[in-house]
Coordinates of C-alpha atoms in Angstrom, one line a residue:
Chain A
X1 CA 8.9 -70.8 -6.0
X2 CA 9.5 -74.4 -6.7
X3 CA 12.9 -76.7 -8.0
X4 CA 12.9 -75.4 -12.0
X5 CA 12.4 -71.3 -10.8
X6 CA 15.4 -71.8 -8.7
X7 CA 17.1 -73.7 -11.4
X8 CA 15.8 -70.8 -13.9
X9 CA 17.4 -68.3 -11.5
X10 CA 21.0 -70.1 -11.1
X11 CA 21.3 -70.3 -15.1
X12 CA 21.1 -66.2 -14.7
X13 CA 24.6 -66.5 -12.5
X14 CA 26.7 -65.5 -15.5
X15 CA 29.8 -64.7 -13.5
X16 CA 31.7 -64.4 -16.8
X17 CA 29.6 -61.0 -17.6
X18 CA 31.0 -59.0 -14.8
X19 CA 34.6 -60.3 -15.2
X20 CA 35.7 -56.6 -15.4
X21 CA 34.3 -55.5 -11.6
X22 CA 35.8 -58.9 -10.2
X23 CA 39.5 -57.8 -12.1
X24 CA 38.9 -54.5 -10.2
X25 CA 38.3 -56.4 -6.8
X26 CA 41.1 -58.6 -7.3
X27 CA 43.0 -55.7 -7.9
X28 CA 42.3 -54.2 -4.8
X29 CA 42.6 -57.6 -2.5
X30 CA 46.1 -58.1 -4.3
X31 CA 46.8 -54.5 -3.3
X32 CA 46.3 -55.3 0.1
X33 CA 48.0 -59.0 0.0
X34 CA 51.1 -56.8 -1.2
X35 CA 51.0 -54.4 1.3
X36 CA 50.8 -57.1 4.0
X37 CA 53.7 -59.6 2.9
X38 CA 55.8 -57.4 1.1
X39 CA 59.1 -56.4 3.1
X40 CA 58.9 -52.6 3.7
X41 CA 62.1 -51.9 1.1
X42 CA 60.2 -53.2 -1.6
X43 CA 56.6 -51.7 -1.1
X44 CA 57.2 -48.8 -3.6
X45 CA 56.1 -51.3 -6.5
X46 CA 52.6 -51.1 -4.9
X47 CA 51.6 -47.7 -6.8
X48 CA 52.9 -49.3 -9.5
X49 CA 51.0 -52.5 -9.8
X50 CA 48.1 -50.7 -9.0
X51 CA 48.1 -48.4 -12.2
X52 CA 49.8 -50.8 -14.3
X53 CA 47.2 -53.2 -13.8
X54 CA 44.5 -50.8 -14.2
X55 CA 45.6 -49.8 -17.3
X56 CA 46.2 -53.1 -18.5
X57 CA 42.2 -53.6 -17.7
X58 CA 41.3 -50.5 -19.5
X59 CA 43.8 -52.1 -22.3
X60 CA 41.5 -54.9 -22.6
X61 CA 38.2 -53.6 -22.4
X62 CA 39.0 -50.8 -25.1
X63 CA 40.6 -53.3 -27.5
X64 CA 38.4 -56.3 -26.9
X65 CA 35.2 -54.1 -27.1
X66 CA 33.8 -56.5 -29.9
X67 CA 34.6 -59.9 -27.7
X68 CA 31.9 -59.1 -24.6
X69 CA 32.0 -62.3 -22.5
X70 CA 28.5 -62.4 -21.3
X71 CA 25.0 -62.4 -23.0
X72 CA 22.5 -59.6 -22.9
X73 CA 19.7 -59.6 -20.7
X74 CA 19.2 -59.6 -17.3
X75 CA 21.8 -61.6 -15.2
X76 CA 22.2 -62.5 -11.7
X77 CA 18.0 -63.0 -11.0
X78 CA 17.4 -59.3 -12.6
X79 CA 19.8 -57.7 -10.6
X80 CA 21.7 -56.8 -13.5
X81 CA 21.4 -55.6 -16.9
X82 CA 23.8 -54.5 -19.1
X83 CA 23.1 -51.9 -21.4
X84 CA 23.9 -50.5 -25.2
X85 CA 26.8 -48.2 -23.5
X86 CA 28.1 -50.6 -20.6
X87 CA 31.5 -50.5 -22.5
X88 CA 31.7 -47.0 -22.5
X89 CA 31.2 -46.5 -18.9
X90 CA 33.3 -49.7 -18.1
X91 CA 36.6 -47.6 -19.6
X92 CA 35.3 -44.4 -18.0
X93 CA 35.3 -45.8 -14.4
X94 CA 38.6 -47.9 -15.1
X95 CA 40.5 -45.1 -16.5
X96 CA 39.4 -42.4 -13.4
X97 CA 40.2 -44.6 -11.6
X98 CA 43.9 -45.2 -12.3
X99 CA 44.3 -41.4 -12.6
X100 CA 42.9 -41.1 -9.6
X101 CA 45.7 -43.6 -8.2
X102 CA 48.3 -41.9 -10.0
X103 CA 47.1 -38.1 -8.6
X104 CA 47.4 -39.8 -5.3
X105 CA 50.8 -40.9 -5.3
X106 CA 52.1 -37.2 -5.0
X107 CA 49.6 -36.3 -2.7
X108 CA 50.2 -39.0 -0.3
X109 CA 53.9 -38.9 -0.4
X110 CA 54.1 -34.8 0.2
X111 CA 51.2 -35.7 3.1
X112 CA 52.8 -38.4 4.4
X113 CA 49.7 -40.8 4.3
X114 CA 49.3 -44.7 3.9
X115 CA 49.1 -45.4 0.2
X116 CA 47.7 -49.0 -0.1
X117 CA 44.4 -48.3 1.5
X118 CA 43.9 -45.4 -0.3
X119 CA 44.5 -47.7 -3.4
X120 CA 42.1 -50.1 -1.9
X121 CA 39.0 -48.2 -1.3
X122 CA 39.6 -46.0 -4.9
X123 CA 39.6 -49.4 -6.8
X124 CA 36.4 -50.8 -4.8
X125 CA 34.8 -47.7 -5.1
X126 CA 35.8 -47.7 -9.3
X127 CA 34.3 -51.5 -9.1
X128 CA 30.9 -50.6 -7.4
X129 CA 30.4 -47.8 -9.6
X130 CA 30.9 -50.4 -12.5
X131 CA 28.1 -52.4 -10.9
X132 CA 26.0 -49.1 -10.0
X133 CA 25.6 -48.3 -13.6
X134 CA 24.4 -51.4 -14.5
X135 CA 22.1 -52.8 -11.6
X136 CA 18.4 -53.2 -12.5
X137 CA 17.0 -53.8 -9.2
X138 CA 16.8 -51.6 -6.4
X139 CA 18.3 -53.5 -4.1
X140 CA 21.4 -53.7 -6.3
X141 CA 21.1 -49.9 -6.8
X142 CA 20.8 -49.0 -3.1
X143 CA 23.5 -51.6 -2.0
X144 CA 26.2 -50.4 -4.9
X145 CA 25.6 -46.8 -4.2
X146 CA 26.4 -47.2 -0.5
X147 CA 29.3 -49.2 -1.4
X148 CA 30.3 -45.9 -3.5
X149 CA 28.9 -43.3 -0.7
X150 CA 30.7 -45.3 2.6
X151 CA 34.1 -45.1 0.6
X152 CA 33.5 -41.9 -0.1
X153 CA 33.2 -41.1 3.3
X154 CA 36.9 -42.7 4.3
X155 CA 38.3 -41.0 1.1
X156 CA 36.8 -37.3 1.7
X157 CA 38.4 -37.4 5.2
X158 CA 41.5 -39.5 4.8
X159 CA 44.0 -36.7 5.6
X160 CA 43.0 -37.3 9.3
X161 CA 45.5 -35.0 10.5
X162 CA 44.0 -32.1 9.3
X163 CA 40.8 -30.6 10.5
X164 CA 39.6 -29.2 6.8
X165 CA 39.5 -32.9 5.3
X166 CA 37.9 -34.3 8.9
X167 CA 35.0 -31.4 8.4
X168 CA 34.3 -32.2 4.6
X169 CA 34.2 -35.5 5.3
X170 CA 31.5 -35.0 8.2
X171 CA 29.5 -32.4 5.9
X172 CA 29.5 -35.4 3.1
X173 CA 28.7 -38.1 5.7
X174 CA 25.1 -36.1 6.9
X175 CA 24.2 -35.1 3.6
X176 CA 25.3 -38.3 1.6
X177 CA 23.2 -40.3 4.6
X178 CA 20.2 -37.9 4.1
X179 CA 20.1 -38.0 0.6
X180 CA 20.5 -42.3 0.9
X181 CA 17.2 -42.0 3.1
X182 CA 15.4 -39.9 0.8
X183 CA 16.5 -42.1 -1.7
X184 CA 15.5 -45.3 0.1
X185 CA 12.1 -43.6 1.0
X186 CA 11.2 -43.0 -2.7
X187 CA 12.3 -46.8 -3.4
X188 CA 9.7 -47.5 -0.7
X189 CA 7.0 -45.8 -1.8
X190 CA 7.3 -47.4 -5.3
X191 CA 7.5 -50.6 -4.0
X192 CA 4.4 -50.2 -2.1
X193 CA 2.6 -49.1 -4.5
X194 CA 4.0 -51.6 -7.3
X195 CA 3.4 -54.7 -5.0
X196 CA -0.3 -53.4 -4.3
X197 CA -2.7 -56.3 -5.7
X198 CA -6.0 -53.5 -5.5
X199 CA -3.9 -52.0 -8.4
X200 CA -3.8 -52.8 -12.1
X201 CA -0.7 -54.4 -13.5
X202 CA 0.6 -55.2 -9.8
X203 CA 3.9 -57.1 -9.7
X204 CA 5.5 -59.6 -7.2
X205 CA 8.9 -58.4 -8.2
X206 CA 8.2 -54.8 -7.7
X207 CA 12.1 -53.7 -6.9
X208 CA 13.0 -54.8 -10.6
X209 CA 13.5 -52.1 -13.1
X210 CA 11.4 -53.6 -16.1
X211 CA 8.5 -54.8 -13.7
X212 CA 8.4 -51.5 -12.1
X213 CA 8.4 -50.0 -15.7
X214 CA 5.6 -52.1 -17.0
X215 CA 3.5 -51.3 -13.6
X216 CA 4.2 -47.5 -14.0
X217 CA 2.8 -47.5 -17.7
X218 CA -0.5 -48.6 -16.1
X219 CA -0.3 -46.4 -13.0
X220 CA 1.5 -43.0 -14.1
X221 CA -0.8 -41.0 -11.9
X222 CA -0.9 -42.7 -9.1
X223 CA 0.1 -40.4 -6.4
X224 CA 2.3 -43.0 -4.5
X225 CA 4.2 -43.3 -7.5
X226 CA 4.8 -39.7 -8.7
X227 CA 6.1 -39.0 -5.0
X228 CA 8.4 -41.8 -4.7
X229 CA 9.6 -40.9 -8.4
X230 CA 10.7 -37.7 -7.3
X231 CA 11.9 -38.9 -4.2
X232 CA 14.2 -40.9 -5.9
X233 CA 15.5 -38.4 -8.7
X234 CA 16.2 -36.0 -5.7
X235 CA 18.4 -38.6 -3.8
X236 CA 20.4 -39.4 -7.3
X237 CA 20.1 -35.4 -7.8
X238 CA 22.3 -35.2 -4.8
X239 CA 25.2 -37.5 -5.9
X240 CA 25.4 -35.4 -9.1
X241 CA 25.4 -31.9 -7.3
X242 CA 22.3 -30.3 -9.0
X243 CA 20.8 -27.6 -7.3
X244 CA 19.0 -27.2 -4.6
X245 CA 20.8 -30.7 -3.3
X246 CA 24.1 -28.8 -4.3
X247 CA 25.3 -27.4 -0.4
X248 CA 27.5 -29.8 0.4
X249 CA 29.7 -29.2 -3.2
X250 CA 32.3 -26.4 -2.6
X251 CA 33.2 -27.2 0.9
X252 CA 33.5 -30.8 0.3
X253 CA 35.5 -30.2 -3.0
X254 CA 37.6 -27.9 -0.9
X255 CA 37.9 -29.9 2.2
X256 CA 39.2 -33.0 0.8
X257 CA 42.5 -34.3 -0.3
X258 CA 43.2 -32.9 -4.2
X259 CA 43.1 -36.7 -6.0
X260 CA 39.4 -37.2 -4.1
X261 CA 38.4 -34.1 -5.2
X262 CA 38.8 -35.2 -9.2
X263 CA 37.5 -38.8 -8.4
X264 CA 34.0 -36.7 -6.6
X265 CA 34.2 -34.6 -9.9
X266 CA 34.4 -37.0 -12.3
X267 CA 33.6 -40.4 -11.4
X268 CA 31.2 -40.0 -9.0
X269 CA 29.4 -37.0 -10.9
X270 CA 29.3 -39.5 -14.1
X271 CA 27.8 -42.8 -11.9
X272 CA 25.0 -40.2 -10.9
X273 CA 24.2 -39.3 -14.6
X274 CA 24.5 -43.2 -15.9
X275 CA 22.1 -44.3 -13.3
X276 CA 19.7 -41.4 -14.3
X277 CA 19.9 -42.2 -17.4
X278 CA 19.3 -46.0 -17.1
X279 CA 16.1 -44.5 -14.8
X280 CA 15.0 -42.3 -17.4
X281 CA 14.8 -44.9 -19.9
X282 CA 14.1 -47.9 -17.5
X283 CA 11.2 -47.7 -14.9
X284 CA 10.5 -44.0 -15.3
X285 CA 9.8 -43.7 -19.1
X286 CA 5.9 -43.2 -18.8
X287 CA 6.6 -40.9 -16.1
X288 CA 7.5 -37.7 -18.7
X289 CA 4.6 -35.9 -17.5
X290 CA 6.4 -35.4 -13.9
X291 CA 10.1 -36.0 -15.1
X292 CA 10.5 -33.5 -17.8
X293 CA 9.4 -30.4 -15.8
X294 CA 11.0 -31.4 -12.9
X295 CA 14.4 -31.9 -14.2
X296 CA 14.3 -28.9 -16.4
X297 CA 13.5 -26.8 -13.8
X298 CA 16.2 -28.2 -11.9
X299 CA 18.9 -27.9 -15.0
X300 CA 17.7 -24.2 -15.7
X301 CA 18.6 -23.5 -11.8
X302 CA 21.6 -25.8 -11.5
X303 CA 23.1 -24.0 -14.7
X304 CA 22.6 -20.4 -13.1
X305 CA 23.5 -21.0 -9.9
X306 CA 26.6 -22.9 -10.7
X307 CA 28.2 -20.1 -12.9
X308 CA 26.9 -17.1 -11.2
X309 CA 28.4 -18.6 -7.9
X310 CA 31.7 -19.7 -9.2
X311 CA 32.6 -16.1 -10.4
X312 CA 33.6 -14.7 -7.5
X313 CA 35.3 -17.6 -5.9
X314 CA 39.7 -17.2 -5.1
X315 CA 39.9 -20.9 -4.4
X316 CA 40.7 -23.3 -7.1
X317 CA 39.2 -26.0 -5.6
X318 CA 36.0 -24.0 -5.2
X319 CA 35.6 -22.9 -8.7
X320 CA 36.4 -26.4 -9.9
X321 CA 33.2 -27.6 -7.6
X322 CA 31.0 -24.8 -8.5
X323 CA 31.7 -25.1 -12.4
X324 CA 31.2 -29.1 -11.7
X325 CA 27.9 -28.1 -10.5
X326 CA 27.0 -25.8 -13.9
X327 CA 28.6 -28.7 -16.0
X328 CA 25.9 -31.1 -14.0
X329 CA 23.3 -28.3 -15.4
X330 CA 24.0 -28.9 -18.7
X331 CA 24.2 -32.6 -18.8
X332 CA 20.6 -32.8 -17.1
X333 CA 19.8 -30.7 -20.5
X334 CA 20.9 -34.1 -21.8
X335 CA 18.7 -36.2 -19.9
X336 CA 15.9 -33.9 -20.4
X337 CA 16.5 -34.5 -23.9
X338 CA 16.1 -38.1 -23.8
X339 CA 12.3 -38.1 -22.2
X340 CA 11.7 -36.4 -25.6
X341 CA 11.4 -38.9 -28.5
X342 CA 13.3 -36.6 -31.0
X343 CA 16.0 -36.1 -28.8
X344 CA 16.4 -39.5 -27.3
X345 CA 18.6 -41.1 -30.2
X346 CA 21.4 -38.7 -29.9
X347 CA 21.2 -37.9 -26.2
X348 CA 23.0 -40.5 -24.6
X349 CA 25.9 -40.2 -26.6
X350 CA 26.3 -36.9 -26.1
X351 CA 26.4 -37.2 -22.0
X352 CA 28.9 -40.2 -22.8
X353 CA 31.2 -37.9 -24.8
X354 CA 30.6 -34.8 -22.4
X355 CA 31.8 -36.8 -19.6
X356 CA 34.8 -38.1 -21.6
X357 CA 35.6 -34.8 -22.3
X358 CA 34.9 -33.3 -18.9
X359 CA 37.2 -36.4 -17.7
X360 CA 40.4 -35.6 -19.8
X361 CA 40.2 -31.8 -19.7
X362 CA 39.5 -32.3 -15.4
X363 CA 42.4 -34.8 -14.7
X364 CA 44.9 -31.9 -16.9
X365 CA 43.6 -29.4 -14.5
X366 CA 44.0 -31.9 -11.3
X367 CA 47.1 -32.7 -12.4
X368 CA 48.8 -29.1 -12.4
X369 CA 47.0 -28.7 -8.9
X370 CA 48.4 -31.6 -7.6
X371 CA 51.5 -30.4 -8.7
X372 CA 51.5 -27.0 -7.7
X373 CA 49.6 -27.7 -4.3
X374 CA 51.7 -26.8 -1.4
X375 CA 51.3 -28.4 2.3
X376 CA 48.3 -26.9 2.8
X377 CA 46.1 -28.8 0.4
X378 CA 43.0 -26.9 0.9
X379 CA 44.1 -23.2 0.2
X380 CA 45.2 -23.4 -3.4
X381 CA 43.9 -20.0 -4.4
X382 CA 43.7 -18.3 -7.9
X383 CA 46.9 -15.9 -6.7
X384 CA 49.2 -19.0 -6.6
X385 CA 48.9 -19.2 -10.6
X386 CA 50.5 -16.3 -10.8
X387 CA 53.3 -16.1 -13.7
X388 CA 53.0 -19.9 -13.9
X389 CA 53.3 -19.2 -17.9
X390 CA 56.7 -17.4 -17.3
X391 CA 57.7 -20.1 -14.4
X392 CA 56.4 -23.4 -16.0
X393 CA 55.3 -22.9 -19.2
X394 CA 54.4 -26.6 -19.9
X395 CA 52.0 -26.4 -16.9
X396 CA 50.3 -23.3 -18.1
X397 CA 49.6 -24.6 -21.4
X398 CA 47.8 -27.8 -20.2
X399 CA 46.4 -25.4 -17.6
X400 CA 45.0 -23.4 -20.8
X401 CA 43.4 -26.1 -22.8
X402 CA 42.2 -27.9 -19.9
X403 CA 40.2 -24.7 -19.0
X404 CA 39.6 -24.0 -22.5
X405 CA 37.6 -27.4 -23.3
X406 CA 35.9 -26.9 -19.7
X407 CA 34.7 -23.9 -21.2
X408 CA 33.9 -24.8 -24.2
X409 CA 36.3 -23.2 -26.7
X410 CA 36.5 -25.0 -30.5
X411 CA 38.6 -27.2 -31.5
X412 CA 38.9 -28.7 -28.3
X413 CA 36.3 -31.8 -27.0
X414 CA 34.4 -29.8 -24.6
X415 CA 33.2 -27.7 -27.4
X416 CA 32.2 -30.8 -29.0
X417 CA 30.2 -32.3 -25.9
X418 CA 28.9 -28.8 -25.9
X419 CA 27.5 -28.6 -29.3
X420 CA 26.3 -32.2 -29.2
X421 CA 24.0 -31.8 -26.3
X422 CA 22.7 -28.4 -27.7
X423 CA 22.0 -30.2 -30.9
X424 CA 20.0 -32.9 -28.9
X425 CA 18.4 -30.2 -27.2
X426 CA 17.7 -28.4 -30.0
X427 CA 15.7 -31.8 -31.7
X428 CA 13.8 -32.3 -28.4
X429 CA 12.8 -28.7 -29.0
X430 CA 13.8 -27.7 -25.4
X431 CA 14.4 -23.8 -26.5
X432 CA 14.3 -22.2 -22.9
X433 CA 16.6 -24.9 -21.7
X434 CA 18.9 -24.0 -24.6
X435 CA 19.4 -20.3 -23.7
X436 CA 19.9 -20.9 -20.0
X437 CA 22.6 -23.4 -21.2
X438 CA 24.1 -20.4 -23.3
X439 CA 24.2 -17.8 -20.8
X440 CA 26.1 -20.4 -18.9
X441 CA 28.5 -20.6 -21.2
X442 CA 29.1 -17.3 -21.4
X443 CA 29.5 -16.7 -17.9
X444 CA 31.7 -19.6 -17.4
X445 CA 34.2 -18.1 -20.4
X446 CA 34.6 -15.3 -18.1
X447 CA 35.5 -17.3 -14.7
X448 CA 37.4 -19.9 -16.8
X449 CA 39.5 -16.8 -18.3
X450 CA 40.1 -15.2 -15.0
X451 CA 41.9 -18.0 -14.0
X452 CA 44.2 -18.0 -17.5
X453 CA 44.8 -14.8 -16.8
X454 CA 46.0 -15.2 -13.5
X455 CA 48.4 -18.0 -15.1
X456 CA 49.5 -15.8 -18.5
X457 CA 49.3 -11.9 -18.0
X458 CA 51.5 -10.4 -15.5
X459 CA 49.6 -7.8 -13.2
X460 CA 50.9 -4.6 -12.9
X461 CA 52.3 -4.0 -9.7
X462 CA 50.6 -1.4 -7.1
X463 CA 52.6 0.4 -4.5
X464 CA 52.7 -2.0 -1.4
X465 CA 52.2 -5.1 -3.5
X466 CA 56.0 -5.7 -2.7
X467 CA 55.3 -6.7 0.7
X468 CA 53.5 -9.9 -0.6
X469 CA 55.7 -12.8 -1.6
X470 CA 55.5 -14.5 -4.6
X471 CA 54.2 -18.0 -4.4
X472 CA 56.8 -20.5 -4.0
X473 CA 56.5 -22.8 -7.3
X474 CA 57.6 -26.6 -6.7
X475 CA 60.4 -28.4 -8.8
X476 CA 60.2 -28.8 -12.2
X477 CA 57.4 -31.2 -13.3
X478 CA 58.8 -35.0 -13.5
X479 CA 58.8 -37.1 -16.8
X480 CA 55.7 -39.5 -16.2
X481 CA 54.1 -36.5 -14.9
X482 CA 54.7 -34.4 -18.0
X483 CA 53.8 -37.9 -20.4
X484 CA 50.2 -38.2 -18.4
X485 CA 49.3 -34.5 -18.8
X486 CA 50.3 -34.4 -22.5
X487 CA 48.4 -37.3 -23.1
X488 CA 45.3 -36.0 -21.5
X489 CA 46.2 -32.6 -23.4
X490 CA 46.4 -34.6 -26.6
X491 CA 43.0 -36.5 -26.1
X492 CA 41.4 -33.3 -25.4
X493 CA 42.3 -31.8 -28.8
X494 CA 41.7 -34.9 -30.8
X495 CA 38.6 -35.9 -29.7
X496 CA 37.4 -32.1 -30.3
X497 CA 38.9 -32.7 -34.0
X498 CA 37.8 -36.3 -34.7
X499 CA 34.9 -37.9 -33.3
X500 CA 33.6 -40.6 -35.6
X501 CA 35.8 -43.6 -35.7
X502 CA 35.9 -43.1 -31.6
X503 CA 32.8 -43.0 -30.7
X504 CA 29.8 -45.0 -32.8
X505 CA 27.5 -41.9 -32.3
Chain B
X1 CA -8.8 -55.2 16.0
X2 CA -6.2 -55.4 13.1
X3 CA -3.9 -52.2 12.2
X4 CA -4.4 -51.2 9.1
X5 CA -1.7 -50.3 6.7
X6 CA -2.4 -46.8 6.4
X7 CA -1.7 -46.6 10.3
X8 CA 2.1 -48.1 9.3
X9 CA 2.6 -45.3 6.9
X10 CA 1.4 -42.6 9.1
X11 CA 3.9 -43.8 11.8
X12 CA 6.5 -44.3 9.0
X13 CA 6.0 -40.9 7.3
X14 CA 6.1 -39.1 10.6
X15 CA 9.5 -40.8 11.8
X16 CA 10.8 -39.8 8.8
X17 CA 9.5 -36.2 9.0
X18 CA 10.9 -36.2 12.5
X19 CA 14.2 -37.5 11.4
X20 CA 14.4 -35.4 8.4
X21 CA 13.9 -32.3 10.5
X22 CA 16.0 -33.4 13.2
X23 CA 18.7 -33.8 10.9
X24 CA 18.0 -29.4 9.4
X25 CA 17.6 -28.4 12.8
X26 CA 19.2 -29.9 15.6
X27 CA 23.2 -28.4 16.1
X28 CA 24.6 -31.5 17.7
X29 CA 26.8 -33.8 15.2
X30 CA 25.7 -37.0 17.3
X31 CA 21.7 -36.3 17.4
X32 CA 22.0 -35.6 13.9
X33 CA 23.4 -39.0 13.5
X34 CA 20.9 -40.0 15.2
X35 CA 18.1 -38.6 13.4
X36 CA 19.8 -40.0 10.2
X37 CA 19.3 -43.4 11.9
X38 CA 15.5 -42.7 12.3
X39 CA 14.7 -42.2 9.2
X40 CA 16.4 -45.2 8.0
X41 CA 14.2 -47.3 10.6
X42 CA 10.8 -45.1 9.4
X43 CA 12.1 -46.3 5.6
X44 CA 12.2 -50.1 7.1
X45 CA 8.7 -50.1 9.0
X46 CA 7.5 -48.9 5.7
X47 CA 9.0 -51.8 3.8
X48 CA 7.9 -54.4 6.4
X49 CA 4.3 -53.3 6.9
X50 CA 4.2 -53.4 2.5
X51 CA 5.5 -56.2 2.4
X52 CA 3.3 -57.9 5.0
X53 CA -0.2 -56.6 3.6
X54 CA 1.1 -56.8 0.2
X55 CA 2.3 -60.6 0.4
X56 CA 5.5 -59.9 -1.0
X57 CA 8.7 -60.8 0.3
X58 CA 11.0 -58.2 -1.1
X59 CA 10.5 -55.9 1.3
X60 CA 11.4 -57.9 4.3
X61 CA 14.6 -58.6 2.5
X62 CA 15.5 -55.3 1.6
X63 CA 15.0 -54.6 5.2
X64 CA 18.1 -56.9 5.8
X65 CA 20.3 -54.9 3.3
X66 CA 19.1 -51.5 5.1
X67 CA 20.4 -52.5 8.6
X68 CA 23.5 -53.8 7.1
X69 CA 24.3 -50.9 5.2
X70 CA 23.2 -48.6 8.1
X71 CA 25.9 -50.4 10.7
X72 CA 28.7 -50.0 8.0
X73 CA 27.5 -46.3 7.6
X74 CA 27.9 -45.9 11.5
X75 CA 30.8 -47.6 11.4
X76 CA 32.7 -45.0 9.1
X77 CA 30.9 -42.1 10.2
X78 CA 31.3 -42.7 14.1
X79 CA 34.9 -42.9 12.9
X80 CA 35.5 -39.5 11.3
X81 CA 33.2 -37.7 14.3
X82 CA 35.6 -39.5 16.8
X83 CA 38.6 -37.9 15.2
X84 CA 37.2 -34.5 14.4
X85 CA 36.7 -34.7 18.0
X86 CA 40.0 -35.1 18.7
X87 CA 41.3 -32.8 16.5
X88 CA 38.6 -29.5 17.7
X89 CA 37.2 -30.6 20.9
X90 CA 33.8 -29.9 19.6
X91 CA 30.7 -31.8 18.3
X92 CA 28.8 -29.0 17.3
X93 CA 27.8 -28.0 13.7
X94 CA 28.5 -23.8 14.3
X95 CA 31.6 -24.5 15.5
X96 CA 32.6 -26.8 12.7
X97 CA 32.4 -24.3 10.0
X98 CA 36.3 -23.4 8.8
X99 CA 35.5 -24.2 5.2
X100 CA 33.9 -21.2 4.2
X101 CA 34.4 -18.6 1.3

């Protein structure tokens, strides 16, 4: 490459375009510095600082959506490219990161674990997720994805005194590394095909999404391309927990600290879907003959498997994990709808709306779970929720609204999210998928309401039950926790009633 | 005698398959971890071969990223395995299955 080429490349290095990511990284480093240099009596401000600064960034992002700094088009020599949905994705990850940090405060002080490192890793992982969803080059995608994954290895096994947390970390480590290797092999095959000078349309920049898309448009039936794309999709399916790559989900969700479970269930899954969205409308746009049947099959099995296995569970973290698999299935339907020209306009908005509804409802439930969890974080059973409505009516109400939204009860946000996905699927003519999804929703109402029943309705006591001690309820809910849970619940209800004005779609 | 690209790809595919089945079938966590590294190195071999035969530098560059990321992964992974060994005194998979229904 000559001098002018380098100059052209250098002119695309617009650091201003990725300022939210830089701010997140800055917050993370400041947290570490504060932990180092503050006297130990004043370290209490670190959590406040971490959360307040993220909320400030979120406020700027939400209010300043109109005045985007950077330009659209490829940046950093084609490494990243900001798509039309980037503002929503950034807001999603910053909000989720702030809420995970908030949930972590009470968890970490109860388990007597260091806090600053947890905030550091959480914020850095969120920053790399924000980079991951705008990467338009496989090198960038891989590096950002691995930053996220390695951060999660640390977070899942964060409670290093607990054999369960470590075991969950080990399981996530082995299966995560396996999926990374599969993803990598897919990338290599795509690279090998697209850089082959013997093929028509071969490119010198084969890792770039745009160039690769152009190549695939001309060689959609090349076996190397088909195998490579399948392997890449399999690698991403692991991250979103779709069947048959879901084996890690229940165990890891149960063993991980509860705030990390929330982080895995919400941010990690959303990042996987945003990446899949970029791939489906980007390089794999001309592979519909492969992606449509592949993703449809995965979606159907995922919905049925997730819902059916969630029925018998007694551990609430496993219920959340397995029902999260089912939610991944519903979202996959929208991804399939995106491959179809009729559904392509609505489906991306449906995915974003669904993920936001999922975020509000899930964090409300995790907020309740963190408050109720005892010292044994891994064993939060459904029985612990007995008589919750009698003893802590506020928490029971939050739980009911959160679970109702996840189950898709009108007029809550989860219902509108499901409705949007179903409309997109209907427009795209995916009737079989629609049928599977409706069966799934019906099953899911059964186990979500099993949880609500546990909290609200008193079981008749059988002889012999008196021996079992009632689960000790923790004390009253703090004012901050009350405000946060109320906000999440209000957002869930408001998003269910008014969608226009908040979302452009 | 020159070695053809297909020969490299065959070896790479073979290494990847050995690594994959090793991860699935072996019972010792450390051996599983070595098999994961084997899979990554199979990918590296294929990348370098493609890069050499197709006259494109991207593959060679990507290999450095993969090696760096693999090193970070090993650092975290071995820490988890050692911590778990201290806690449970075993590295065998079947004895590390406390998380069940």
